[in-house]
Amino acid sequence: MSARETVTFYLHPQLRRQAENGNQNFIAKVSEVLEAAGLTVAFDSDDQAARLRAMARPGHSLFLMQPPVNGRGLVFRKTYLYPFWHIEKAAERWDWPVAKSAFDPHAVDPRKASNFYRFWRNRLFDEAPRTARRDGFVFVPLQGRLLEKRSFQHASPLDMVEALLDHDPKRQVVVTLHPNETYTPAEGAALQALADKHARLFVQAAGVERYLQNCDYVVTQNSSVGFMGLFFGKPLVLFGKSDFHHIALNVGDMGAAQAIARAPFHEPDYASYMFWFLQMQAINAGRPEAKNKIRNVLRGHGWPV
């Protein structure tokens, strides 16, 4: 078979071993779709040398969470929780079609949405969402690069925290650090100085689920923790571009003052949104129709399947 008919997955070592052994459900389903169309599936690493090899290869490519090297490649990544996935042309979530689509709760079956929402709340968090309350504080899950305003952000993370303290002058603010980020001494000093300045600001190392359960609302750039907060029925303020912005209060659209002022009273249709975003817009690899949806997505990207 011609090398032009080969599709190569570029994966980190552990996932590559799982995929080669057929032990990764989503990759296995994608592979079955490709092979049924007469294509050959191959696997490679995801380091810089592998990306250079991808540029030289004539076939198609699939990258996990990394930008494709050319027009014959696509990126795939988990849609915040298993078994939901996207296959897209761009690596940045805020550039995905779902981010540019309009959410209409009236177009969602309310019975299906309610059942879906209840099932996933229970599966992910057991009883916690059903006993959620509002204890008078705002939860801010921080990500990385606290002093830098990046291209997808409307303020640096620390400026975001300071804006929240300014525009919500009564509530306590609980900030958590990302467990997979390494923060510089300068970032730590700046965060501590902000905490010293504001007695209402508390910096915690852990406790995400507990804070989601008991906060009044969530403020973040675009952290997946904010997305998970929707399962607790918690209003969300976004200071950055995101694919799950549709029922959030977006600082880029209305400014920080208005977004924060509206947050305590914001009551979107959480169940319909989660059903629309996950079940209707993503690929649920646990469903019987998953391969058909994968095939349709790949065809939509112009692949010969």
Coordinates of C-alpha atoms in Angstrom, one line a residue:
M1 CA 0.0 0.0 0.0
S2 CA 1.2 3.5 -0.8
A3 CA 2.6 5.7 1.9
R4 CA 0.1 8.3 0.9
E5 CA -2.6 5.9 2.2
T6 CA -1.1 5.7 5.7
V7 CA -2.5 7.6 8.7
T8 CA 0.0 8.1 11.5
F9 CA -0.9 8.8 15.1
Y10 CA 1.7 10.9 17.0
L11 CA 1.5 10.1 20.7
H12 CA 3.4 10.3 23.9
P13 CA 5.1 6.9 24.8
Q14 CA 2.6 5.5 27.3
L15 CA -0.4 6.3 25.1
R16 CA 1.5 5.0 22.0
R17 CA 2.0 1.6 23.8
Q18 CA -1.7 1.5 24.7
A19 CA -2.8 2.4 21.2
E20 CA -0.5 -0.1 19.5
N21 CA -2.0 -2.8 21.8
G22 CA -5.5 -1.7 21.0
N23 CA -6.1 -0.6 24.6
Q24 CA -7.2 3.0 23.9
N25 CA -10.9 3.0 23.1
F26 CA -11.1 6.2 21.0
I27 CA -8.0 5.6 19.0
A28 CA -9.1 2.0 18.4
K29 CA -12.4 3.3 17.0
V30 CA -10.7 5.9 14.8
S31 CA -8.3 3.2 13.5
E32 CA -11.3 0.9 12.7
V33 CA -12.9 3.7 10.7
L34 CA -9.6 4.4 8.8
E35 CA -8.9 0.7 8.1
A36 CA -12.4 0.1 6.9
A37 CA -11.8 2.8 4.3
G38 CA -8.7 0.9 3.1
L39 CA -6.1 3.1 4.9
T40 CA -3.2 1.9 7.0
V41 CA -2.7 3.0 10.6
A42 CA 0.8 3.7 12.0
F43 CA 2.1 5.1 15.2
D44 CA 5.0 7.4 16.1
S45 CA 6.2 9.5 19.0
D46 CA 5.2 13.1 19.6
D47 CA 8.6 14.7 20.1
Q48 CA 10.2 17.3 17.8
A49 CA 11.9 14.7 15.7
A50 CA 8.6 12.9 15.1
R51 CA 7.1 16.2 14.0
L52 CA 9.9 16.7 11.5
R53 CA 9.2 13.1 10.2
A54 CA 5.5 14.0 9.9
M55 CA 6.4 17.0 7.6
A56 CA 8.3 14.6 5.3
R57 CA 5.7 11.9 5.2
P58 CA 3.2 11.9 2.4
G59 CA 0.2 10.4 4.3
H60 CA -2.2 11.9 6.8
S61 CA -1.5 12.5 10.5
L62 CA -3.4 12.8 13.8
F63 CA -1.7 14.6 16.7
L64 CA -2.8 14.5 20.3
M65 CA -3.3 18.1 21.5
Q66 CA -0.6 19.4 19.3
P67 CA -1.0 21.5 16.2
P68 CA -0.8 19.6 12.9
V69 CA 2.4 20.2 10.9
N70 CA 0.6 20.6 7.6
G71 CA -2.8 20.5 5.9
R72 CA -2.9 16.8 5.9
G73 CA -3.0 16.6 9.7
L74 CA -5.6 16.9 12.3
V75 CA -5.6 17.3 16.1
F76 CA -7.6 15.2 18.5
R77 CA -8.1 15.7 22.2
K78 CA -10.4 14.8 25.1
T79 CA -13.4 17.1 25.6
Y80 CA -12.7 17.6 29.3
L81 CA -13.9 14.1 30.4
Y82 CA -13.8 10.6 29.0
P83 CA -15.2 9.3 26.7
F84 CA -15.9 12.6 24.8
W85 CA -13.5 13.7 22.1
H86 CA -13.0 16.2 19.3
I87 CA -11.1 15.9 16.0
E88 CA -10.3 19.3 14.6
K89 CA -8.0 21.3 12.3
A90 CA -6.8 23.7 15.0
A91 CA -5.2 22.9 18.4
E92 CA -6.7 25.9 20.2
R93 CA -10.1 25.0 21.6
W94 CA -11.5 28.6 21.1
D95 CA -11.0 28.2 17.4
W96 CA -13.0 25.0 17.1
P97 CA -16.4 25.1 15.3
V98 CA -18.2 24.4 18.6
A99 CA -16.8 27.6 20.0
K100 CA -18.2 29.6 17.1
S101 CA -21.6 27.8 17.1
A102 CA -24.7 29.3 18.8
F103 CA -26.2 27.3 21.7
D104 CA -30.0 27.2 21.6
P105 CA -31.5 25.5 24.6
H106 CA -34.9 25.2 22.8
A107 CA -33.2 22.9 20.2
V108 CA -32.3 20.3 23.0
D109 CA -34.7 17.6 24.2
P110 CA -35.2 18.5 27.9
R111 CA -35.8 14.9 29.0
K112 CA -32.6 13.6 27.3
A113 CA -30.7 16.6 28.7
S114 CA -32.0 16.1 32.2
N115 CA -31.1 12.4 32.2
F116 CA -27.7 13.0 30.7
Y117 CA -26.9 15.8 33.2
R118 CA -28.0 13.7 36.2
F119 CA -26.0 10.6 35.0
W120 CA -22.8 12.5 34.6
R121 CA -23.1 14.5 37.8
N122 CA -23.5 11.3 39.7
R123 CA -20.7 9.5 37.8
L124 CA -18.2 12.3 38.3
F125 CA -19.0 13.6 41.7
D126 CA -21.4 11.2 43.5
E127 CA -23.7 13.1 45.9
A128 CA -21.7 16.4 45.9
P129 CA -23.7 18.3 43.3
R130 CA -27.0 17.5 45.0
T131 CA -25.8 19.0 48.2
A132 CA -24.2 22.0 46.7
R133 CA -24.7 25.3 48.4
R134 CA -23.5 28.9 48.3
D135 CA -21.4 29.9 51.2
G136 CA -20.5 33.4 50.2
F137 CA -17.1 33.0 48.5
V138 CA -15.9 33.0 44.9
F139 CA -13.7 30.2 43.6
V140 CA -10.8 31.0 41.3
P141 CA -8.9 28.0 39.9
L142 CA -5.6 29.5 38.5
Q143 CA -3.7 28.1 35.6
G144 CA -0.2 29.1 34.7
R145 CA 2.0 32.1 33.8
L146 CA 0.3 34.3 36.5
L147 CA 2.0 37.6 35.5
E148 CA 1.5 37.3 31.8
K149 CA -1.5 38.4 29.7
R150 CA -1.5 35.9 26.8
S151 CA -3.2 36.4 23.4
F152 CA -6.4 34.5 24.4
Q153 CA -6.7 36.3 27.8
H154 CA -8.4 39.6 28.7
A155 CA -6.1 40.1 31.7
S156 CA -3.2 38.3 33.3
P157 CA -4.3 35.7 35.9
L158 CA -3.3 38.0 38.8
D159 CA -5.0 41.0 37.3
M160 CA -8.0 38.8 37.0
V161 CA -8.0 38.1 40.7
E162 CA -7.5 41.8 41.5
A163 CA -10.4 42.7 39.2
L164 CA -12.6 40.2 41.0
L165 CA -11.6 41.7 44.4
D166 CA -12.4 45.2 43.1
H167 CA -15.8 44.4 41.5
D168 CA -17.0 42.0 44.2
P169 CA -16.0 43.9 47.4
K170 CA -17.8 41.7 49.9
R171 CA -17.2 38.0 49.1
Q172 CA -14.2 36.1 50.1
V173 CA -12.1 34.8 47.2
V174 CA -10.5 31.3 47.3
V175 CA -7.7 30.8 44.8
T176 CA -6.1 27.4 44.0
L177 CA -2.9 26.7 42.1
H178 CA -2.8 24.3 39.3
P179 CA -1.1 21.0 40.4
N180 CA 0.7 20.5 37.1
E181 CA 2.1 24.0 36.9
T182 CA 5.6 25.2 38.1
Y183 CA 5.4 28.7 39.4
T184 CA 8.4 31.1 39.5
P185 CA 9.5 32.8 42.7
A186 CA 8.3 36.1 41.1
E187 CA 4.8 34.6 40.6
G188 CA 4.7 33.3 44.2
A189 CA 5.8 36.7 45.6
A190 CA 3.3 38.6 43.5
L191 CA 0.5 36.3 44.6
Q192 CA 1.5 36.5 48.3
A193 CA 1.7 40.3 48.0
L194 CA -1.9 40.3 46.7
A195 CA -3.0 38.1 49.5
D196 CA -1.3 40.4 52.1
K197 CA -3.1 43.4 50.5
H198 CA -6.5 41.7 50.6
A199 CA -7.6 39.9 53.8
R200 CA -10.5 38.4 51.8
L201 CA -8.1 36.5 49.5
F202 CA -7.1 32.9 50.5
V203 CA -4.6 30.8 48.5
Q204 CA -5.1 27.0 48.8
A205 CA -3.2 24.1 47.4
A206 CA -6.1 21.7 46.9
G207 CA -9.8 21.1 47.4
V208 CA -11.3 21.8 44.0
E209 CA -14.4 19.6 44.4
R210 CA -15.2 21.1 47.9
Y211 CA -14.8 24.7 46.5
L212 CA -17.0 23.9 43.5
Q213 CA -19.6 22.5 45.8
N214 CA -19.8 25.5 48.1
C215 CA -18.8 28.6 46.2
D216 CA -21.2 31.2 44.9
Y217 CA -19.7 31.3 41.4
V218 CA -16.4 30.5 39.6
V219 CA -14.0 32.9 37.9
T220 CA -11.3 31.6 35.6
Q221 CA -9.5 32.3 32.4
N222 CA -10.7 29.1 30.7
S223 CA -9.8 26.3 33.2
S224 CA -11.6 23.0 32.9
V225 CA -12.4 23.3 36.6
G226 CA -14.8 26.1 35.5
F227 CA -16.4 23.7 33.1
M228 CA -16.8 21.0 35.8
G229 CA -18.4 23.7 38.0
L230 CA -21.4 23.6 35.5
F231 CA -22.2 20.2 36.9
F232 CA -22.7 21.9 40.3
G233 CA -24.9 24.5 38.8
K234 CA -22.3 27.2 39.5
P235 CA -22.3 30.4 37.4
L236 CA -19.1 31.0 35.5
V237 CA -17.1 34.1 34.6
L238 CA -14.5 33.7 31.9
F239 CA -11.5 36.1 31.5
G240 CA -10.2 34.2 28.4
K241 CA -11.4 32.7 25.2
S242 CA -12.8 29.2 25.5
D243 CA -14.8 26.6 23.6
F244 CA -17.4 26.3 26.5
H245 CA -18.2 30.0 26.7
H246 CA -21.8 29.9 25.6
I247 CA -23.6 30.0 29.0
A248 CA -20.7 31.8 30.8
L249 CA -20.4 35.5 31.5
N250 CA -17.6 36.6 29.2
V251 CA -15.4 39.5 30.2
G252 CA -14.5 40.0 26.6
D253 CA -18.1 40.6 25.7
M254 CA -19.4 42.7 28.6
G255 CA -16.4 43.8 30.7
A256 CA -15.2 42.6 34.1
A257 CA -17.5 44.8 36.2
Q258 CA -20.7 43.7 34.5
A259 CA -19.7 40.0 34.3
I260 CA -18.9 39.9 38.0
A261 CA -22.0 41.9 39.0
R262 CA -24.3 39.5 37.1
A263 CA -22.6 36.3 38.3
P264 CA -24.4 35.7 41.6
F265 CA -27.8 35.9 39.8
H266 CA -26.9 34.0 36.6
E267 CA -29.1 31.0 36.0
P268 CA -28.5 29.4 32.6
D269 CA -29.9 26.0 31.5
Y270 CA -27.0 23.9 32.7
A271 CA -28.5 20.5 31.7
S272 CA -29.4 21.4 28.2
Y273 CA -26.0 23.0 27.7
M274 CA -24.0 20.1 28.9
F275 CA -26.0 17.7 26.7
W276 CA -25.5 20.0 23.7
F277 CA -21.8 20.6 24.3
L278 CA -20.8 17.0 25.1
Q279 CA -23.3 14.7 23.5
M280 CA -24.3 16.7 20.4
Q281 CA -21.1 18.6 19.6
A282 CA -18.4 16.1 20.7
I283 CA -17.8 12.4 19.8
N284 CA -18.9 10.1 22.6
A285 CA -16.6 7.1 22.2
G286 CA -18.8 5.1 24.5
R287 CA -21.8 5.2 22.3
P288 CA -22.7 2.6 19.5
E289 CA -22.8 5.4 16.9
A290 CA -19.3 6.6 17.7
K291 CA -17.7 5.2 14.6
N292 CA -20.3 6.7 12.3
K293 CA -19.7 10.1 14.0
I294 CA -15.9 9.7 13.6
R295 CA -16.4 8.9 10.0
N296 CA -18.6 11.9 9.4
V297 CA -16.2 14.2 11.2
L298 CA -13.2 13.0 9.1
R299 CA -15.2 13.3 5.9
G300 CA -16.1 16.9 7.0
H301 CA -12.3 17.5 7.1
G302 CA -11.9 16.1 3.6
W303 CA -10.4 12.8 4.5
P304 CA -11.1 9.8 2.2
V305 CA -13.2 7.7 4.5

